[in-house]
Structures are given as C-alpha cells and as structure tokens.
Short mmCIF file of C-alpha atoms in Angstrom, two decimals:
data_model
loop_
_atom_site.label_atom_id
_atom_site.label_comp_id
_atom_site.label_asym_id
_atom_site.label_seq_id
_atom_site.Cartn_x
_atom_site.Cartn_y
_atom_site.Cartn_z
CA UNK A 622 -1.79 24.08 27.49
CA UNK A 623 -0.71 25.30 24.13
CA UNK A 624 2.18 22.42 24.09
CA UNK A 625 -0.76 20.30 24.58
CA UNK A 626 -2.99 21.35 22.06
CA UNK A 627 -0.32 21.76 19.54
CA UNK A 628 0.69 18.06 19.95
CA UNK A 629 -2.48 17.07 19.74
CA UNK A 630 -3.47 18.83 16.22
CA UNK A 631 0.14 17.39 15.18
CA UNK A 632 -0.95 14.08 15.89
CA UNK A 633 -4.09 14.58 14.20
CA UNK A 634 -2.39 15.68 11.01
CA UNK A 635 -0.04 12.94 11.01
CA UNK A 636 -3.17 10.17 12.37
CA UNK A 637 -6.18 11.84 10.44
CA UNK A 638 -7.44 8.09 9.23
CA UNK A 639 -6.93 6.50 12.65
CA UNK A 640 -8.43 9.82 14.13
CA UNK A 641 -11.46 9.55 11.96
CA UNK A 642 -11.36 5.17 12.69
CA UNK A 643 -11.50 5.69 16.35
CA UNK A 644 -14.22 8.71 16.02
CA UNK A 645 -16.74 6.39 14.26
CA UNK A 646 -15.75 3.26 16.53
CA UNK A 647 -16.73 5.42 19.93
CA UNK A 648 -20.12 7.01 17.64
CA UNK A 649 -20.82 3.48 16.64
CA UNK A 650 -20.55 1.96 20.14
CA UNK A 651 -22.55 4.93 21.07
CA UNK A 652 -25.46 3.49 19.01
CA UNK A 653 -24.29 -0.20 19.87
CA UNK A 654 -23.31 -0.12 23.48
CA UNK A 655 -20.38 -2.74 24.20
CA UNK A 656 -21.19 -6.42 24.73
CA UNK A 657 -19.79 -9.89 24.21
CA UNK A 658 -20.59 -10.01 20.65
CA UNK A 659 -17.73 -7.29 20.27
CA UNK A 660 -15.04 -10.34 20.67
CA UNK A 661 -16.01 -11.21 17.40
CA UNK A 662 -15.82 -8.19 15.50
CA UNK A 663 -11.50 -8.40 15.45
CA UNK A 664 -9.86 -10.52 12.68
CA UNK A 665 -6.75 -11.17 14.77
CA UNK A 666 -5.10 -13.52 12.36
CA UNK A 667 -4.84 -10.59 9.82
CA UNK A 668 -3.55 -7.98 12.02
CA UNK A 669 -0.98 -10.82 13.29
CA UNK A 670 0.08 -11.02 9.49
CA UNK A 671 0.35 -7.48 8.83
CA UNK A 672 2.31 -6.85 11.76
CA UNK A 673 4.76 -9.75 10.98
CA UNK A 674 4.92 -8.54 7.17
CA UNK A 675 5.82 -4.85 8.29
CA UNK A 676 8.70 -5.63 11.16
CA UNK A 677 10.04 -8.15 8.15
CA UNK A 678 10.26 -5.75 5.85
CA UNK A 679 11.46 -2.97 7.97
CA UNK A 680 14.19 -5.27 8.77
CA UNK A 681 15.28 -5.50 5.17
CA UNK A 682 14.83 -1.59 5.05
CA UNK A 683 17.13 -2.20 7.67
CA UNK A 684 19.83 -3.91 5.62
CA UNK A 685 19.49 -1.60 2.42
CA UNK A 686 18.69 -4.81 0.70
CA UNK A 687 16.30 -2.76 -1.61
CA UNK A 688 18.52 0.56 -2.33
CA UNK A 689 21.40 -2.61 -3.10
CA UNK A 690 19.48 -4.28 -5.86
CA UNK A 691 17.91 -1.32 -7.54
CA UNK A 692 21.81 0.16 -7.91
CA UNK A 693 23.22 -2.88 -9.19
CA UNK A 694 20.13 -2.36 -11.83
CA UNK A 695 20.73 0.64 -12.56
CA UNK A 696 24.43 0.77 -13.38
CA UNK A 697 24.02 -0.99 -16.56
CA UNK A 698 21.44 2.51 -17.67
CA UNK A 699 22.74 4.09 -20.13
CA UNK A 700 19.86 6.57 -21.27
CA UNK A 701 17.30 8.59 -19.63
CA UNK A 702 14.63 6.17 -20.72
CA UNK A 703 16.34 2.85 -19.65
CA UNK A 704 17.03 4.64 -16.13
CA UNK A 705 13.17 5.68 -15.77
CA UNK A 706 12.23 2.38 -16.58
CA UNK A 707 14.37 0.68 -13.72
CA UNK A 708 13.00 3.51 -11.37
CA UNK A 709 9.09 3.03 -12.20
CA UNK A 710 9.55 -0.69 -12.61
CA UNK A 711 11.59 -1.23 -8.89
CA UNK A 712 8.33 -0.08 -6.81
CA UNK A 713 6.16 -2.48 -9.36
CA UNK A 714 7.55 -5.17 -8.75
CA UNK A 715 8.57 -4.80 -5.33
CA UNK A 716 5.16 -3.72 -4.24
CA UNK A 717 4.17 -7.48 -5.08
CA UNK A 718 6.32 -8.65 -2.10
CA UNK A 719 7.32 -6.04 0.08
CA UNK A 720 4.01 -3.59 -0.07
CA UNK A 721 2.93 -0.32 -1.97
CA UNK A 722 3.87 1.75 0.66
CA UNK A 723 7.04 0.30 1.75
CA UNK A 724 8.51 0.20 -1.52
CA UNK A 725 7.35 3.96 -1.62
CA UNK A 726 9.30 4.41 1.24
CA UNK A 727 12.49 2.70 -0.53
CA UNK A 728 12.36 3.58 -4.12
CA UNK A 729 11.27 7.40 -4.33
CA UNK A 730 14.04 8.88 -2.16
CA UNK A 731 16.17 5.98 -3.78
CA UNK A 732 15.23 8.35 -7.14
CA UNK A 733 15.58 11.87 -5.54
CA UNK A 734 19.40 10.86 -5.23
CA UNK A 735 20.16 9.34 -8.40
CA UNK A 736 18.06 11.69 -10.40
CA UNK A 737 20.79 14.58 -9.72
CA UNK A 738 23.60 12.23 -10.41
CA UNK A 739 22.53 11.78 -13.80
CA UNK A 740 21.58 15.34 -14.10
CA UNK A 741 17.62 14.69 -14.94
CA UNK A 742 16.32 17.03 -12.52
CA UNK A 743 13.75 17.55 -15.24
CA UNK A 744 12.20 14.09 -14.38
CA UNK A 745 11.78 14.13 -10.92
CA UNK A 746 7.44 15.30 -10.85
CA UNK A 747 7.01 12.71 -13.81
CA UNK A 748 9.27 9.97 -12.09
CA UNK A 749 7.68 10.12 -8.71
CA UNK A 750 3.91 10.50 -10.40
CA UNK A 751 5.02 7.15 -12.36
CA UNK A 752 6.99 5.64 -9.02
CA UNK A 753 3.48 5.79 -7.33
CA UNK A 754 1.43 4.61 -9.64
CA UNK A 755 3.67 1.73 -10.12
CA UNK A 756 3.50 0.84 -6.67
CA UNK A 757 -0.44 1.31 -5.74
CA UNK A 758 -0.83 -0.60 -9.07
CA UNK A 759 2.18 -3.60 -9.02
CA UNK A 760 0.85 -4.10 -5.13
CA UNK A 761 -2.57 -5.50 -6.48
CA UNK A 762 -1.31 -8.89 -7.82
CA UNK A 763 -0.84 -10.71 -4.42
CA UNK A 764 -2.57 -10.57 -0.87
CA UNK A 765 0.56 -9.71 0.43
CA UNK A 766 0.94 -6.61 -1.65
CA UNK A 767 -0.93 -3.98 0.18
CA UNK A 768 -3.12 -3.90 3.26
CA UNK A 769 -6.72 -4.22 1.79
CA UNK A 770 -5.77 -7.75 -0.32
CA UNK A 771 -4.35 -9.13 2.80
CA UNK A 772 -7.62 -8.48 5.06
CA UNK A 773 -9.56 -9.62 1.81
CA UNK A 774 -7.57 -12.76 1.38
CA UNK A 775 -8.31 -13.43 4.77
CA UNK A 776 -11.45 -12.68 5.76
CA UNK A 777 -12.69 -14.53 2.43
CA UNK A 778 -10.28 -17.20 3.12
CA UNK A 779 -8.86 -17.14 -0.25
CA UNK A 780 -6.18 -19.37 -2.20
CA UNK A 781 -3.23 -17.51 -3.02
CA UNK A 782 -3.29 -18.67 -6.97
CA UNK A 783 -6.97 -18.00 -6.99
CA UNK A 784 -6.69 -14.02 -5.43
CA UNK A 785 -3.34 -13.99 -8.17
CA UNK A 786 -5.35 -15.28 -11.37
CA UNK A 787 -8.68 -12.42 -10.82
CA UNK A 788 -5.71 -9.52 -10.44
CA UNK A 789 -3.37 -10.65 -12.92
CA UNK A 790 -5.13 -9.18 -16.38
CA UNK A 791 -5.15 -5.96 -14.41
CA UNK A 792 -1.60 -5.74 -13.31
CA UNK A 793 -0.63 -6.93 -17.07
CA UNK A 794 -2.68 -3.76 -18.62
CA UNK A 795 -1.16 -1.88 -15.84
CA UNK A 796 2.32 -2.64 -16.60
CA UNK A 797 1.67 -1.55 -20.12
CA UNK A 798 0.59 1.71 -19.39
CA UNK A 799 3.45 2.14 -17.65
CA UNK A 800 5.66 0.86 -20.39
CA UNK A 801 3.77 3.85 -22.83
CA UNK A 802 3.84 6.54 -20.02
CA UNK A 803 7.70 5.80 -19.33
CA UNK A 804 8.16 5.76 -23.66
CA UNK A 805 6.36 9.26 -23.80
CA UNK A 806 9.19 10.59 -21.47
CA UNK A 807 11.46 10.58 -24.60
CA UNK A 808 15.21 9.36 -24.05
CA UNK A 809 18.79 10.86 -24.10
CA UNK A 810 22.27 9.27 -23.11
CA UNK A 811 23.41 10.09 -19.83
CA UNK A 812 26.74 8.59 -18.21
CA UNK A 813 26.67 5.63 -16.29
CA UNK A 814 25.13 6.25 -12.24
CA UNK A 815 26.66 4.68 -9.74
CA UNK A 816 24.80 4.65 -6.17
CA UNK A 817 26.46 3.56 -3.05
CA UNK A 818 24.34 1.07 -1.61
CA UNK A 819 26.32 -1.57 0.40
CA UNK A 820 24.46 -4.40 2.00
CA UNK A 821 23.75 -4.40 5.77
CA UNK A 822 24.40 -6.87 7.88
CA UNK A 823 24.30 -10.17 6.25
CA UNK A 824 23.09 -11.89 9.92
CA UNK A 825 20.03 -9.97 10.06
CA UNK A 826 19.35 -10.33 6.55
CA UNK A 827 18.89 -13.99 6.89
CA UNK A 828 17.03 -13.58 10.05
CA UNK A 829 14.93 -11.65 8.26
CA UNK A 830 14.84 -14.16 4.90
CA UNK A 831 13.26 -16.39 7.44
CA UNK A 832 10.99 -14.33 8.83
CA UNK A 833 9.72 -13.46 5.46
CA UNK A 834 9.31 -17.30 4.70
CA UNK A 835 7.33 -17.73 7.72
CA UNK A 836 5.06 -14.89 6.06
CA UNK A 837 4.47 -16.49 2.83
CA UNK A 838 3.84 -20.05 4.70
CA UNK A 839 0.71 -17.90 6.59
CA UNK A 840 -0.56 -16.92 3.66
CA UNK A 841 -0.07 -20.42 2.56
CA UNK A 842 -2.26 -21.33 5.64
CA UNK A 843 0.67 -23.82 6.79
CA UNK A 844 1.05 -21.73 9.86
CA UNK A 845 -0.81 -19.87 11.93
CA UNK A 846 0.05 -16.16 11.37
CA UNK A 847 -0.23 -15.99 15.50
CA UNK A 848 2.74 -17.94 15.95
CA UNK A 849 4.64 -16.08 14.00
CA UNK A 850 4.04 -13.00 14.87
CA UNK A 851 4.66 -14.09 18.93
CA UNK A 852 7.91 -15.32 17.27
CA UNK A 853 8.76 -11.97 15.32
CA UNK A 854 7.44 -9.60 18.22
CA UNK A 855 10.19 -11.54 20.72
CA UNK A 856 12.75 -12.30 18.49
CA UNK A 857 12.45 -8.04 17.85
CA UNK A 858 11.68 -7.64 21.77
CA UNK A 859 15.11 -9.31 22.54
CA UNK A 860 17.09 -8.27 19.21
CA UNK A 861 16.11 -5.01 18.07
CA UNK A 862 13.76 -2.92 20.16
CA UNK A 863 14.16 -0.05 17.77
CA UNK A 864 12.98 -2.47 14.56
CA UNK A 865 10.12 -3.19 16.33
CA UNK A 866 9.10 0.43 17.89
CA UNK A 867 9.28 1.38 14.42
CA UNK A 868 6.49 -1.08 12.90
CA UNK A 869 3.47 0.91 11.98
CA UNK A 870 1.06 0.36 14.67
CA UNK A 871 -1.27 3.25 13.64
CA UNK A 872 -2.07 1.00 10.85
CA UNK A 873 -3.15 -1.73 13.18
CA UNK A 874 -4.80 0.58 15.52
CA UNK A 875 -6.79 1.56 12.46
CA UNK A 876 -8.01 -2.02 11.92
CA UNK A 877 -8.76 -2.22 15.07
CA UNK A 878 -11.09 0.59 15.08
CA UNK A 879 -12.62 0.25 11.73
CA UNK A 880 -13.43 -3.53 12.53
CA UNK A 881 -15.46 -2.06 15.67
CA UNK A 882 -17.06 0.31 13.58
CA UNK A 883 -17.91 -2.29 10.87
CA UNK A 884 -19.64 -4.99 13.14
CA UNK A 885 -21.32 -1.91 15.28
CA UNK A 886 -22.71 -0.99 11.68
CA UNK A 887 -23.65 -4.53 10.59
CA UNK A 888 -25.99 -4.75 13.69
CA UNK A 889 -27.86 -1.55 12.35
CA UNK A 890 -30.98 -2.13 10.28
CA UNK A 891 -31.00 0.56 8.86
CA UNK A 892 -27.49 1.19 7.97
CA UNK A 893 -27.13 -2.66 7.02
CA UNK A 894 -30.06 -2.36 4.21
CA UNK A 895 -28.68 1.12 3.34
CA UNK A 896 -25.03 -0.72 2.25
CA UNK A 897 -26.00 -3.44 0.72
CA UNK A 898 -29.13 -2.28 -1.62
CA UNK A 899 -25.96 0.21 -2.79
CA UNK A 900 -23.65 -2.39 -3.51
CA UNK A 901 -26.22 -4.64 -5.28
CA UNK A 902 -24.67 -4.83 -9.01
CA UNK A 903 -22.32 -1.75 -8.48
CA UNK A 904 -19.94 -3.44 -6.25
CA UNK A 905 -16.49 -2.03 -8.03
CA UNK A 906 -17.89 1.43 -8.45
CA UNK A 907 -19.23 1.63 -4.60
CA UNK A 908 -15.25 0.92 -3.92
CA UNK A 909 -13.97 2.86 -6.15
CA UNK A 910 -16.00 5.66 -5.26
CA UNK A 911 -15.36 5.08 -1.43
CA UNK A 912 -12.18 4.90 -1.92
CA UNK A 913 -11.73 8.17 -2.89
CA UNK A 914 -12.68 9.74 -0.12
CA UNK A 915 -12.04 7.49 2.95
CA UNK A 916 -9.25 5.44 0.97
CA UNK A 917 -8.85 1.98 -0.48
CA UNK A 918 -8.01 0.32 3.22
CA UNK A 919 -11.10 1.33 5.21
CA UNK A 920 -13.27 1.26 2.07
CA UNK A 921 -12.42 -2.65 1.68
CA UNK A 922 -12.57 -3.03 5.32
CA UNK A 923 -16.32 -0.74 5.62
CA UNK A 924 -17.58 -2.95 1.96
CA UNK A 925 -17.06 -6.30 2.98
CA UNK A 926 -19.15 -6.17 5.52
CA UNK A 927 -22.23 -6.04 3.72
CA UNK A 928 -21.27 -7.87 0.28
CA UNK A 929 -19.59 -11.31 -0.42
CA UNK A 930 -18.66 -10.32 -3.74
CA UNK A 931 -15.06 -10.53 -2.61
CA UNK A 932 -13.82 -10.45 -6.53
CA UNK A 933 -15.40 -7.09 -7.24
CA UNK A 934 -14.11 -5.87 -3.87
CA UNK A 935 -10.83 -6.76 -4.52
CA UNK A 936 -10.58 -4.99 -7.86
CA UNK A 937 -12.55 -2.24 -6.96
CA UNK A 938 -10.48 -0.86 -3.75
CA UNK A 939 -7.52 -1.54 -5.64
CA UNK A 940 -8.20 0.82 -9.05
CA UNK A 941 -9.78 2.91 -6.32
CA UNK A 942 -5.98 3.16 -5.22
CA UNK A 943 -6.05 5.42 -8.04
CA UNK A 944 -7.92 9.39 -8.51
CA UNK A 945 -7.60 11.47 -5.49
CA UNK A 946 -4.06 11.85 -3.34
CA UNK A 947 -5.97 10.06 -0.71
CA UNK A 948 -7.29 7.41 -2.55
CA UNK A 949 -4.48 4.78 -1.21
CA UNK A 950 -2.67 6.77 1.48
CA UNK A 951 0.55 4.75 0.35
CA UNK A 952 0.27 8.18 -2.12
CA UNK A 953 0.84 10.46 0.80
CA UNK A 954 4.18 9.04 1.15
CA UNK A 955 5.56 10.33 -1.91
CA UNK A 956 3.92 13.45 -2.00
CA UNK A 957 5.06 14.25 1.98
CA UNK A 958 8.75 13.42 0.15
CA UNK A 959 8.53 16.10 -2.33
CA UNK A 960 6.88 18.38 -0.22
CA UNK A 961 9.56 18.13 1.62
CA UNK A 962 12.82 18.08 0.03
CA UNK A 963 11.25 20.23 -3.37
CA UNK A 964 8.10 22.68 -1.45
CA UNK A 965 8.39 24.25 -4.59
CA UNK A 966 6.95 21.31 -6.52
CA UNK A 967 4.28 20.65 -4.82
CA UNK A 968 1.43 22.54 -6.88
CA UNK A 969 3.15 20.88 -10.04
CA UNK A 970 3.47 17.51 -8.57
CA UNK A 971 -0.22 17.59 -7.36
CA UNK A 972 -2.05 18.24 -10.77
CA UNK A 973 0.61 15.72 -13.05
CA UNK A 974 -0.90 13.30 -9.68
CA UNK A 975 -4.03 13.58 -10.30
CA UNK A 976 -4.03 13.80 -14.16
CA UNK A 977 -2.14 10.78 -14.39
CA UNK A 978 -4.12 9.27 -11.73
CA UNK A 979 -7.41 9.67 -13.60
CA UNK A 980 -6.23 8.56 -16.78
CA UNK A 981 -5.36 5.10 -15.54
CA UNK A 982 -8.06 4.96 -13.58
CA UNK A 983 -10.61 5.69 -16.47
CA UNK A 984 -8.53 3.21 -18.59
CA UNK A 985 -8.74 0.37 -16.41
CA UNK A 986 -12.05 0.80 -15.94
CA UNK A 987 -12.76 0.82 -19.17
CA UNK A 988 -10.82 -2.13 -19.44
CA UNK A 989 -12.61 -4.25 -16.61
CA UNK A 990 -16.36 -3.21 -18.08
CA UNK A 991 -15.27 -3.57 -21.82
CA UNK A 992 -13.39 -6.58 -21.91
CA UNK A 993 -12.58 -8.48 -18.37
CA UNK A 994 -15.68 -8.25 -16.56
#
C-alpha cells in the first residue's frame, strides 16, 4: 500500500498539469454529463501535429544533431561574452524550429558541460536564466515553436506568414534584450572549448529530415497532419520502439483533457458569460495573467474558447511564458537541471528567474501597449 501511494504522489509531482487537466475534465463532465456532442470537443489534427513534431525531434535528439552544431559554433569563442552569446542565442533560434522545451532539453545541459571547460563556473545561474528566456521567447515567432502557437494556428486556421508577421516585432525586441542582458555579463578571454559532439547516425538523420519536412508541409496545410503522424507512429512502431515510447504523451493527454474541460465549460451559461465579459478589451492581460498560474498551454487552450481575438491570444500566452517558474512549464526543465546537478543553486537560480523574468515581461509589455498595439 505504501509502494502504491508513493507512486502515485510521484506521478503527481512529475504530472501535476495533466493531474489538474484530467481533475477539471471528470468535474466538468460532472456538470455536463457525456453525450455525442463530446466528439467534437477534440482537435485531432493538432494533437496529430504535435505528436509528429515531438517523435521528429526526439529523433534528431537522437542523432546529437543539436549538441553537433552548437560545438562547431562555439569553437571559434574566444571570450566569455562571444561564448554566452552562442549559448543564449542556440535555444533562440532553435526554439523557432525544434520547440522551447526541446531545445531546453538540448542546450542547457549542452552549457553545464562546456561552462567548466572554459572555467566560467561563475556564469552558469545567469546563463541558464538567459538560456530560458531565450527559448520561451525565440519559440514565439512560428506555430511550430511551442505548443500553444501550434493549437492557435490551428484551431484559427492561420497562414504561416500571417501568425510570423503579428510575432515578429516581439521576437526582434526580444532578441535585443538579450543582446543587452548577454553585454551586461562583461567579457574576458578564455581558451578555445572544444566539445565532443559527433553526429549520429547519418540514416536516421535523413529519415528524420523527412519527417520534419512532412511537418512543415502540415503546417503548410499540403498534408493532412493525420497521415503523417500514422506514417511517423509506424515507421517508429517498426524502427525504433524506444523513439517512440519516449514522445511526450502526457502532453497530449493534457490536450486531451483540457479540450473536454473547455467544450464542458463553453456549454455553461454561466461560466461562458463569466469568460468572455473578462476578456472583452483585456484579452493579452487575461493570458498573461492566466498564464501565470495555470501556464501559457492550458491558458491558450481555456481562452480561446470564449474569444476570437486569436492575435491578442497569441501574444498574450506567449509574454505570459514569462513571470512565474510555471508560467511556460518549458521553465521547469531547466530549473529540474540545476536542481539537480547544482541543489545548491537553486534559491539563487530561482530569484535571478524571476527577476529577469519580470523585467522582460514588464518591458514587452510596455512595448506592445506603447508602441505595437
């Protein structure tokens, strides 16, 4: 019985969003008891794209493809600051293509290594801080860059250039603050860093080159993202069983659960009129807000439902990436890493978070209301 119940509060630690998703999914068909109109509440053609997106890029994860172009980058560094800015600028622009969290996943322990090499210890709390940043913030320019865009991109059946041009100023003023926070670090010479990173197998890094095209042609709408995830899912099924039990299927499970909740919700009165008199003209700060405390993901997913103001959605969950550690769990990633490997850190690591955190938040804000909204 104890095994039991200490699984159990272990799964709930590692699950607490999908925990909390399925808890209001089973209250909400409590209030909405379970009928044919729940076949419509599922957007399958997203969750087929996510799931074809993550077993792609754990396949590449799979190859070191990621750890092999950051350390051919990094071997022409030749001072502290040139180094930081490969390390902060690898998640930012990876995040575009391979998501926040994923490049995370890559790039931070990626920097825990070289870091010593180079004999910066120092950096590490200010590197990570900027590593996450980068990501949550270099992951807003395209619907494939993070979870919430590519459920938004969907759902409001979006053109890619269009969902690009309304999150391009922000990723611009983002990459600038970077730029600054990365200057204020202050630069010495260190000797060249050298990282072992050898490329995988070159066969499954095709393989996955084309599953990655068949991706972008979904979010192209010149497939259906179905299709290819059938064709991913049994390619995997037949090729790599591990690859594909390692896909994150507690993300899709939340989906799942939160898009029960949402249409349960929608057939509410009261909680329908609650929603949307809130949103009326506060739209970004609702998500921002939200997303604080539930996260970016089930905030954009929870929103949408009761506004069609997909542009102020789409900017508000992602600056409400930003604020609180839980504000885009892509965030617990790093954090779990220097937990971790540094327990020591953590209290440090936790306030530089969420200084830094609220700084760019307040300054894009300020941006959006002064000058881009």
């Amino acid at each position: 019985m104890a095994e039991v119940i200490k699984t159990c509060k272990n799964f709930l630690q590692r699950e607490t969003v999908l925990c909390a998703a399925a808890m209001l999914a089973l209250v909400s068909a409590c209030i909405v008891p379970p009928d044919p109109g729940y076949a419509s509440y599922v957007d399958w053609d997203t969750l087929a794209l996510l799931f074809s997106l993550m077993a792609v890029m754990k396949g590449f994860q799979k190859v070191g493809l990621f750890t092999f172009l950051g350390s051919k980058l990094l071997q022409k560094t030749k001072t502290t600051r040139a180094m930081l800015f490969v390390l902060v600028f690898l998640p930012f622009f990876f995040s575009m293509l391979i998501t926040n969290d994923v490049a995370l996943i890559t790039f931070v322990p990626f920097a825990l290594i070289v870091l010593p090499m180079a004999g910066q210890q120092r950096l590490l709390v200010p590197l990570v801080v900027m590593q996450t940043v980068a990501a949550n913030l270099g992951s807003m320019l395209t619907p494939m860059g993070n979870p919430q865009n590519l459920y938004l991109y969907a759902k409001f059946g979006l053109g890619f250039w269009e969902f690009f041009r309304l999150m391009a100023p922000y990723a611009a003023i983002a990459a600038l603050l970077l730029a600054v926070m990365v200057f204020c670090q202050g630069s010495a010479p260190i000797p060249p860093v050298s990282v072992e990173a050898p490329l995988g197998d070159t066969k499954w890094l095709l393989r996955c080159a084309v599953g990655f095209g068949l991706c972008l042609l979904c979010i192209f709408k010149q497939l259906m993202p179905l299709a290819v995830a059938l064709m991913i899912g049994v390619f995997l099924l037949f090729g790599d069983k591990k690859l594909l039990a390692s896909v994150d299927y507690s993300l899709l499970g939340t989906f799942i659960a939160f898009f029960i909740f949402i249409g349960n919700v929608g057939r509410i009165d009261f909680f329908q009129s609650f929603l949307s008199s809130a949103l009326t003209g506060h739209v970004e700060l609702v998500a921002v807000l939200a997303s604080q405390v539930i996260s970016n993901v089930p905030a954009a997913l929870l929103l949408s439902g009761f506004t069609n103001q997909w542009q102020a959605l789409a900017i508000g969950c992602n600056l409400g990436g930003l604020g609180t550690l839980i504000a885009s769990m892509a965030s617990l990633i790093s954090y779990k890493m220097i937990a971790g490997e540094h327990p020591h850190l953590r209290q440090k690591y936790f306030f530089q978070f969420t200084l830094w955190n609220l700084c760019f938040l307040g300054l894009l804000l300020l941006a959006h209301f002064l000058l881009l909204k």
